[in-house]
PDB file of C-alpha atoms in Angstrom:
ATOM      1  CA  MET A1476     138.126  70.352  62.809  1.00 54.00           C
ATOM      2  CA  SER A1477     135.984  71.086  59.892  1.00 68.00           C
ATOM      3  CA  GLU A1478     132.363  70.525  61.103  1.00 66.00           C
ATOM      4  CA  LEU A1479     133.292  72.876  64.463  1.00 65.00           C
ATOM      5  CA  ARG A1480     134.303  75.632  61.835  1.00 66.00           C
ATOM      6  CA  ARG A1481     131.094  75.113  60.054  1.00 68.00           C
ATOM      7  CA  ARG A1482     129.063  75.289  63.224  1.00 66.00           C
ATOM      8  CA  ALA A1483     131.006  78.146  64.479  1.00 61.00           C
ATOM      9  CA  ARG A1484     130.120  80.263  61.031  1.00 65.00           C
ATOM     10  CA  THR A1485     126.437  79.364  61.570  1.00 65.00           C
ATOM     11  CA  LEU A1486     126.393  80.410  65.045  1.00 57.00           C
ATOM     12  CA  THR A1487     128.676  83.993  63.847  1.00 60.00           C
ATOM     13  CA  ARG A1488     125.902  84.427  61.205  1.00 62.00           C
ATOM     14  CA  ARG A1489     122.806  84.098  63.007  1.00 65.00           C
ATOM     15  CA  TRP A1490     123.348  85.925  66.368  1.00 67.00           C
ATOM     16  CA  TRP A1491     126.086  88.359  65.597  1.00 63.00           C
ATOM     17  CA  PRO A1492     123.791  91.204  66.213  1.00 66.00           C
ATOM     18  CA  VAL A1493     124.080  89.891  70.006  1.00 65.00           C
ATOM     19  CA  ALA A1494     127.791  89.069  69.848  1.00 66.00           C
ATOM     20  CA  LEU A1495     128.259  92.687  68.547  1.00 68.00           C
ATOM     21  CA  ALA A1496     126.161  94.929  70.883  1.00 69.00           C
ATOM     22  CA  VAL A1497     126.906  93.032  74.542  1.00 70.00           C
ATOM     23  CA  PRO A1498     130.302  94.161  74.112  1.00 73.00           C
ATOM     24  CA  LEU A1499     129.757  97.515  72.907  1.00 72.00           C
ATOM     25  CA  GLY A1500     126.703  98.114  75.379  1.00 70.00           C
ATOM     26  CA  ALA A1501     129.693  97.150  78.155  1.00 67.00           C
ATOM     27  CA  MET A1502     131.814  99.754  76.684  1.00 71.00           C
ATOM     28  CA  ALA A1503     129.543 102.346  76.681  1.00 70.00           C
ATOM     29  CA  GLY A1504     128.829 101.652  80.216  1.00 61.00           C
ATOM     30  CA  ALA A1505     132.283 101.333  81.270  1.00 62.00           C
ATOM     31  CA  GLY A1506     132.749 105.477  79.366  1.00 68.00           C
ATOM     32  CA  TYR A1507     129.888 106.665  81.237  1.00 59.00           C
ATOM     33  CA  ALA A1508     131.718 105.160  84.327  1.00 55.00           C
ATOM     34  CA  VAL A1509     134.930 107.295  83.601  1.00 56.00           C
ATOM     35  CA  VAL A1510     133.126 110.457  82.490  1.00 56.00           C
ATOM     36  CA  SER A1511     130.472 111.253  84.986  1.00 56.00           C
ATOM     37  CA  HIS A1512     131.257 113.401  88.047  1.00 60.00           C
ATOM     38  CA  PRO A1513     131.364 111.351  91.395  1.00 69.00           C
ATOM     39  CA  GLY A1514     128.182 111.645  93.952  1.00 80.00           C
ATOM     40  CA  TYR A1515     128.846 110.764  97.621  1.00 89.00           C
ATOM     41  CA  ALA A1516     126.293 109.867 100.431  1.00 91.00           C
ATOM     42  CA  ALA A1517     125.949 110.151 104.082  1.00 93.00           C
ATOM     43  CA  ASN A1518     123.044 108.571 106.146  1.00 95.00           C
ATOM     44  CA  SER A1519     121.771 110.403 109.643  1.00 95.00           C
ATOM     45  CA  TYR A1520     119.709 108.422 111.569  1.00 96.00           C
ATOM     46  CA  VAL A1521     116.986 109.781 113.598  1.00 95.00           C
ATOM     47  CA  VAL A1522     114.763 107.809 116.641  1.00 95.00           C
ATOM     48  CA  VAL A1523     110.834 108.176 117.696  1.00 94.00           C
ATOM     49  CA  VAL A1524     110.926 107.609 121.273  1.00 93.00           C
ATOM     50  CA  PRO A1525     107.385 106.973 122.554  1.00 91.00           C
ATOM     51  CA  GLN A1526     106.256 108.992 126.120  1.00 84.00           C
ATOM     52  CA  GLY A1527     104.171 106.275 127.079  1.00 78.00           C
ATOM     53  CA  PRO A1528     104.667 102.741 128.069  1.00 77.00           C
ATOM     54  CA  GLY A1529     103.513  99.816 125.614  1.00 70.00           C
ATOM     55  CA  GLU A1530     103.236 102.521 122.884  1.00 75.00           C
ATOM     56  CA  GLY A1531     106.024 100.690 120.629  1.00 76.00           C
ATOM     57  CA  ALA A1532     103.818 100.224 117.616  1.00 85.00           C
ATOM     58  CA  THR A1533     102.317 103.999 117.724  1.00 88.00           C
ATOM     59  CA  ALA A1534     106.329 104.699 117.532  1.00 90.00           C
ATOM     60  CA  VAL A1535     106.810 103.023 114.404  1.00 92.00           C
ATOM     61  CA  ASN A1536     103.799 104.854 112.773  1.00 91.00           C
ATOM     62  CA  PHE A1537     105.189 108.026 114.057  1.00 92.00           C
ATOM     63  CA  ALA A1538     108.613 107.152 112.145  1.00 93.00           C
ATOM     64  CA  GLN A1539     106.948 106.366 109.181  1.00 92.00           C
ATOM     65  CA  ALA A1540     105.021 109.662 108.706  1.00 92.00           C
ATOM     66  CA  TYR A1541     107.815 111.899 109.692  1.00 92.00           C
ATOM     67  CA  GLY A1542     110.034 109.814 107.164  1.00 92.00           C
ATOM     68  CA  ARG A1543     107.749 111.054 104.323  1.00 91.00           C
ATOM     69  CA  LEU A1544     107.705 114.666 105.540  1.00 90.00           C
ATOM     70  CA  ALA A1545     111.937 114.329 105.401  1.00 90.00           C
ATOM     71  CA  GLY A1546     111.294 116.084 102.567  1.00 88.00           C
ATOM     72  CA  GLN A1547     109.004 118.430 102.299  1.00 91.00           C
ATOM     73  CA  PRO A1548     109.063 122.233 102.382  1.00 92.00           C
ATOM     74  CA  GLN A1549     108.113 123.145 106.310  1.00 90.00           C
ATOM     75  CA  VAL A1550     111.103 120.571 107.506  1.00 91.00           C
ATOM     76  CA  LEU A1551     113.386 121.660 104.467  1.00 93.00           C
ATOM     77  CA  ALA A1552     113.487 125.518 105.216  1.00 90.00           C
ATOM     78  CA  GLY A1553     115.301 125.505 108.759  1.00 87.00           C
ATOM     79  CA  ALA A1554     118.067 123.231 107.329  1.00 90.00           C
ATOM     80  CA  ALA A1555     118.064 125.222 103.657  1.00 89.00           C
ATOM     81  CA  ALA A1556     119.468 128.287 106.145  1.00 84.00           C
ATOM     82  CA  GLU A1557     122.005 125.980 107.910  1.00 85.00           C
ATOM     83  CA  THR A1558     123.462 124.556 104.373  1.00 86.00           C
ATOM     84  CA  GLY A1559     123.157 127.546 102.399  1.00 85.00           C
ATOM     85  CA  ARG A1560     120.972 125.850 100.094  1.00 87.00           C
ATOM     86  CA  THR A1561     117.346 126.331  98.435  1.00 90.00           C
ATOM     87  CA  ILE A1562     114.645 124.820  99.551  1.00 91.00           C
ATOM     88  CA  ASN A1563     114.099 122.913  95.830  1.00 91.00           C
ATOM     89  CA  GLU A1564     117.743 122.286  95.897  1.00 88.00           C
ATOM     90  CA  LEU A1565     117.812 119.755  99.400  1.00 89.00           C
ATOM     91  CA  ALA A1566     114.491 118.320  98.052  1.00 90.00           C
ATOM     92  CA  GLU A1567     116.791 116.421  95.174  1.00 90.00           C
ATOM     93  CA  LEU A1568     119.270 115.926  97.514  1.00 90.00           C
ATOM     94  CA  VAL A1569     117.695 114.274 100.863  1.00 92.00           C
ATOM     95  CA  ARG A1570     114.939 111.818 100.951  1.00 92.00           C
ATOM     96  CA  GLY A1571     113.988 109.828 103.962  1.00 92.00           C
ATOM     97  CA  THR A1572     113.658 106.713 104.564  1.00 92.00           C
ATOM     98  CA  THR A1573     111.781 104.079 107.095  1.00 92.00           C
ATOM     99  CA  SER A1574     112.111 100.371 108.540  1.00 88.00           C
ATOM    100  CA  PRO A1575     108.063  98.661 108.845  1.00 88.00           C
ATOM    101  CA  ASP A1576     109.310  97.604 112.179  1.00 88.00           C
ATOM    102  CA  ALA A1577     111.875 100.188 113.804  1.00 91.00           C
ATOM    103  CA  PRO A1578     110.615 103.309 115.155  1.00 94.00           C
ATOM    104  CA  VAL A1579     113.923 104.592 113.091  1.00 95.00           C
ATOM    105  CA  ILE A1580     114.284 107.427 110.251  1.00 95.00           C
ATOM    106  CA  GLU A1581     117.125 107.248 107.969  1.00 95.00           C
ATOM    107  CA  ILE A1582     118.202 110.854 106.532  1.00 95.00           C
ATOM    108  CA  THR A1583     120.156 110.271 102.998  1.00 94.00           C
ATOM    109  CA  GLY A1584     122.132 113.337 102.176  1.00 92.00           C
ATOM    110  CA  SER A1585     124.029 113.210  98.442  1.00 90.00           C
ATOM    111  CA  GLY A1586     126.704 115.988  97.017  1.00 87.00           C
ATOM    112  CA  SER A1587     129.618 116.417  94.734  1.00 83.00           C
ATOM    113  CA  GLU A1588     131.789 116.431  97.860  1.00 87.00           C
ATOM    114  CA  GLY A1589     131.401 113.923 100.927  1.00 87.00           C
ATOM    115  CA  VAL A1590     131.356 116.635 103.294  1.00 90.00           C
ATOM    116  CA  ASP A1591     128.619 118.180 101.843  1.00 89.00           C
ATOM    117  CA  ALA A1592     126.396 115.038 101.692  1.00 91.00           C
ATOM    118  CA  ALA A1593     126.908 114.863 105.459  1.00 92.00           C
ATOM    119  CA  ARG A1594     126.313 118.415 106.541  1.00 93.00           C
ATOM    120  CA  ALA A1595     122.893 117.544 104.184  1.00 92.00           C
ATOM    121  CA  ALA A1596     121.643 114.767 105.885  1.00 93.00           C
ATOM    122  CA  ASP A1597     123.077 116.327 109.385  1.00 94.00           C
ATOM    123  CA  ALA A1598     120.835 119.637 108.981  1.00 94.00           C
ATOM    124  CA  VAL A1599     117.884 117.569 107.553  1.00 94.00           C
ATOM    125  CA  ALA A1600     117.718 115.206 110.590  1.00 94.00           C
ATOM    126  CA  LYS A1601     117.810 118.141 112.906  1.00 94.00           C
ATOM    127  CA  SER A1602     115.467 120.249 111.310  1.00 94.00           C
ATOM    128  CA  LEU A1603     112.765 117.214 111.320  1.00 95.00           C
ATOM    129  CA  ILE A1604     113.630 116.790 115.007  1.00 95.00           C
ATOM    130  CA  ALA A1605     112.933 120.342 115.875  1.00 93.00           C
ATOM    131  CA  PHE A1606     109.186 120.429 113.360  1.00 93.00           C
ATOM    132  CA  ALA A1607     108.425 116.734 115.035  1.00 93.00           C
ATOM    133  CA  ASN A1608     108.937 117.931 118.670  1.00 93.00           C
ATOM    134  CA  THR A1609     106.620 121.117 118.597  1.00 92.00           C
ATOM    135  CA  SER A1610     104.031 118.306 118.399  1.00 89.00           C
ATOM    136  CA  THR A1611     105.008 115.781 121.235  1.00 90.00           C
ATOM    137  CA  LYS A1612     102.574 116.428 123.828  1.00 89.00           C
ATOM    138  CA  GLU A1613      99.662 115.983 121.122  1.00 89.00           C
ATOM    139  CA  THR A1614     101.254 112.835 119.436  1.00 89.00           C
ATOM    140  CA  GLY A1615     102.889 111.329 122.294  1.00 90.00           C
ATOM    141  CA  VAL A1616     106.267 110.702 120.862  1.00 92.00           C
ATOM    142  CA  LYS A1617     109.404 112.294 120.630  1.00 93.00           C
ATOM    143  CA  LEU A1618     112.515 112.482 117.880  1.00 95.00           C
ATOM    144  CA  VAL A1619     116.147 112.145 119.091  1.00 94.00           C
ATOM    145  CA  PRO A1620     119.116 111.983 117.209  1.00 93.00           C
ATOM    146  CA  LEU A1621     120.391 108.408 117.010  1.00 93.00           C
ATOM    147  CA  ALA A1622     123.578 108.663 115.019  1.00 93.00           C
ATOM    148  CA  GLY A1623     125.202 111.781 112.783  1.00 91.00           C
ATOM    149  CA  ALA A1624     126.307 111.176 109.079  1.00 91.00           C
ATOM    150  CA  ALA A1625     129.805 110.000 108.565  1.00 91.00           C
ATOM    151  CA  VAL A1626     131.816 111.943 106.044  1.00 90.00           C
ATOM    152  CA  PRO A1627     132.272 109.177 103.149  1.00 86.00           C
ATOM    153  CA  ASP A1628     135.490 108.493 101.778  1.00 82.00           C
ATOM    154  CA  ARG A1629     134.496 107.242  98.238  1.00 81.00           C
ATOM    155  CA  PRO A1630     131.905 107.975  95.587  1.00 77.00           C
ATOM    156  CA  ALA A1631     128.469 106.046  96.266  1.00 69.00           C
ATOM    157  CA  THR A1632     128.110 106.811  92.407  1.00 65.00           C
ATOM    158  CA  PRO A1633     129.704 105.932  89.494  1.00 55.00           C
ATOM    159  CA  SER A1634     129.998 102.285  90.439  1.00 57.00           C
ATOM    160  CA  ALA A1635     132.322 101.008  87.382  1.00 57.00           C
ATOM    161  CA  GLN A1636     131.139  97.537  87.884  1.00 68.00           C
ATOM    162  CA  LEU A1637     127.390  98.258  87.713  1.00 65.00           C
ATOM    163  CA  ASP A1638     127.787 100.694  85.160  1.00 59.00           C
ATOM    164  CA  VAL A1639     129.680  97.895  82.593  1.00 62.00           C
ATOM    165  CA  ALA A1640     126.684  95.612  83.787  1.00 74.00           C
ATOM    166  CA  VAL A1641     123.367  97.745  82.661  1.00 73.00           C
ATOM    167  CA  GLY A1642     125.743  98.475  79.561  1.00 66.00           C
ATOM    168  CA  ALA A1643     125.815  94.991  78.779  1.00 69.00           C
ATOM    169  CA  ALA A1644     122.329  94.115  79.435  1.00 77.00           C
ATOM    170  CA  GLY A1645     121.069  97.070  77.416  1.00 74.00           C
ATOM    171  CA  GLY A1646     123.179  95.699  74.570  1.00 67.00           C
ATOM    172  CA  LEU A1647     121.837  92.263  74.744  1.00 69.00           C
ATOM    173  CA  LEU A1648     118.550  93.736  74.434  1.00 74.00           C
ATOM    174  CA  LEU A1649     119.222  96.064  71.463  1.00 74.00           C
ATOM    175  CA  GLY A1650     120.839  92.529  69.925  1.00 67.00           C
ATOM    176  CA  ALA A1651     117.666  90.494  70.732  1.00 72.00           C
ATOM    177  CA  LEU A1652     115.681  93.221  69.134  1.00 75.00           C
ATOM    178  CA  VAL A1653     117.653  93.360  66.027  1.00 71.00           C
ATOM    179  CA  LEU A1654     117.175  89.106  65.597  1.00 67.00           C
ATOM    180  CA  MET A1655     113.359  89.607  66.209  1.00 75.00           C
ATOM    181  CA  THR A1656     113.265  92.091  63.186  1.00 78.00           C
ATOM    182  CA  ARG A1657     115.428  90.084  60.814  1.00 64.00           C
ATOM    183  CA  ARG A1658     113.555  86.775  61.315  1.00 57.00           C
ATOM    184  CA  PRO A1659     110.232  87.450  59.978  1.00 51.00           C
ATOM    185  CA  LYS A1660     111.404  89.416  57.323  1.00 47.00           C
ATOM    186  CA  ALA A1661     113.355  85.959  55.976  1.00 45.00           C
ATOM    187  CA  ALA A1662     110.280  83.748  57.116  1.00 46.00           C
ATOM    188  CA  GLY A1663     108.114  86.744  54.918  1.00 47.00           C
ATOM    189  CA  ALA A1664     110.146  86.260  52.110  1.00 47.00           C
ATOM    190  CA  ALA A1665     110.074  82.736  51.885  1.00 48.00           C
ATOM    191  CA  GLY A1666     106.593  82.624  52.359  1.00 49.00           C
ATOM    192  CA  PRO A1667     104.766  84.200  49.446  1.00 50.00           C
ATOM    193  CA  GLY A1668     106.878  81.957  46.824  1.00 49.00           C
ATOM    194  CA  ALA A1669     105.870  78.701  48.567  1.00 47.00           C
ATOM    195  CA  THR A1670     102.329  79.327  48.539  1.00 48.00           C
ATOM    196  CA  GLU A1671     101.829  81.570  45.561  1.00 47.00           C
ATOM    197  CA  GLY A1672     101.674  80.536  41.877  1.00 47.00           C
ATOM    198  CA  THR A1673     100.577  80.372  38.560  1.00 47.00           C
ATOM    199  CA  PRO A1674      97.260  78.515  37.592  1.00 45.00           C
ATOM    200  CA  SER A1675      98.857  76.404  35.535  1.00 45.00           C
ATOM    201  CA  GLU A1676     101.631  75.332  38.179  1.00 46.00           C
ATOM    202  CA  GLN A1677      98.728  74.302  40.936  1.00 48.00           C
ATOM    203  CA  THR A1678      98.108  70.808  41.507  1.00 48.00           C
ATOM    204  CA  VAL A1679      95.004  69.734  39.970  1.00 47.00           C
ATOM    205  CA  PRO A1680      92.819  66.691  41.155  1.00 50.00           C
ATOM    206  CA  LEU A1681      93.047  64.117  38.217  1.00 47.00           C
ATOM    207  CA  SER A1682      89.886  62.326  37.590  1.00 49.00           C
ATOM    208  CA  PRO A1683      89.314  58.696  38.112  1.00 51.00           C
ATOM    209  CA  GLU A1684      90.471  56.242  35.131  1.00 53.00           C
ATOM    210  CA  VAL A1685      87.939  55.214  32.997  1.00 49.00           C
ATOM    211  CA  PRO A1686      87.580  51.439  32.172  1.00 52.00           C
ATOM    212  CA  LYS A1687      88.768  51.064  28.610  1.00 52.00           C
ATOM    213  CA  GLY A1688      85.539  49.392  27.550  1.00 53.00           C
ATOM    214  CA  ARG A1689      83.133  51.748  29.069  1.00 53.00           C
ATOM    215  CA  ALA A1690      85.104  54.390  26.963  1.00 47.00           C
ATOM    216  CA  GLU A1691      84.733  52.667  23.972  1.00 53.00           C
ATOM    217  CA  THR A1692      81.073  52.122  24.594  1.00 50.00           C
ATOM    218  CA  ALA A1693      80.507  56.090  25.454  1.00 49.00           C
ATOM    219  CA  ALA A1694      81.954  57.035  22.158  1.00 49.00           C
ATOM    220  CA  LYS A1695      79.909  54.468  19.716  1.00 52.00           C
ATOM    221  CA  GLU A1696      76.311  55.529  21.479  1.00 53.00           C
ATOM    222  CA  PRO A1697      76.409  59.030  19.422  1.00 52.00           C
ATOM    223  CA  GLN A1698      77.255  57.501  16.252  1.00 50.00           C
ATOM    224  CA  GLN A1699      74.512  54.912  16.768  1.00 47.00           C
ATOM    225  CA  THR A1700      71.850  57.345  17.960  1.00 45.00           C
ATOM    226  CA  GLY A1701      72.507  59.496  15.183  1.00 45.00           C
ATOM    227  CA  SER A1702      72.263  56.871  12.432  1.00 46.00           C
ATOM    228  CA  ARG A1703      68.498  55.917  14.013  1.00 46.00           C
ATOM    229  CA  GLY A1704      67.295  59.340  13.597  1.00 44.00           C
TER     230      GLY A1704
END
């Protein structure tokens, strides 16, 4: 039991930034989900129909092109009058997406109410059809409505589970950053003490031991030289 307690204390001292930051991040994400305003999303679908046989690939290409135009002013102008919003407001609330292998355009509208989201999606889809069909003779394709937007019964945002997960992930990242900044300091504090020192404390290589007989001979030679002189 004492060994487990010792290990637990060691882990707590080492990993306390992560253990503290993760639940705090999750709580922050949950709080954001509670106080943020709900947002609804609705989808309207438009299909591109080729006017000649064997032109399926052409229809897919035009679907991708018209999908990019769904948020442009020339298309939003007609929808703005129907929804009572400005072109800039619709540009932030509506987007168009396409599939790489199907001639279908998905118009997604968003709003603070489900009815507003569905109305924006349908209005832009209708305006896109009217804009594209003025050039049917030149393009060889025609846009027709596939499915209208249904009023959503629940908000798309916020998502409590997603917000909590994002908050916990942010706390984990913050705690890891704190650990990374703490370890180099500890290593730096121990490093100079291990490498620095006074000259007297540094290890000096010892000279090889001189045999006793040679030492006595070397001590007598200066005396003999002096007596000869």
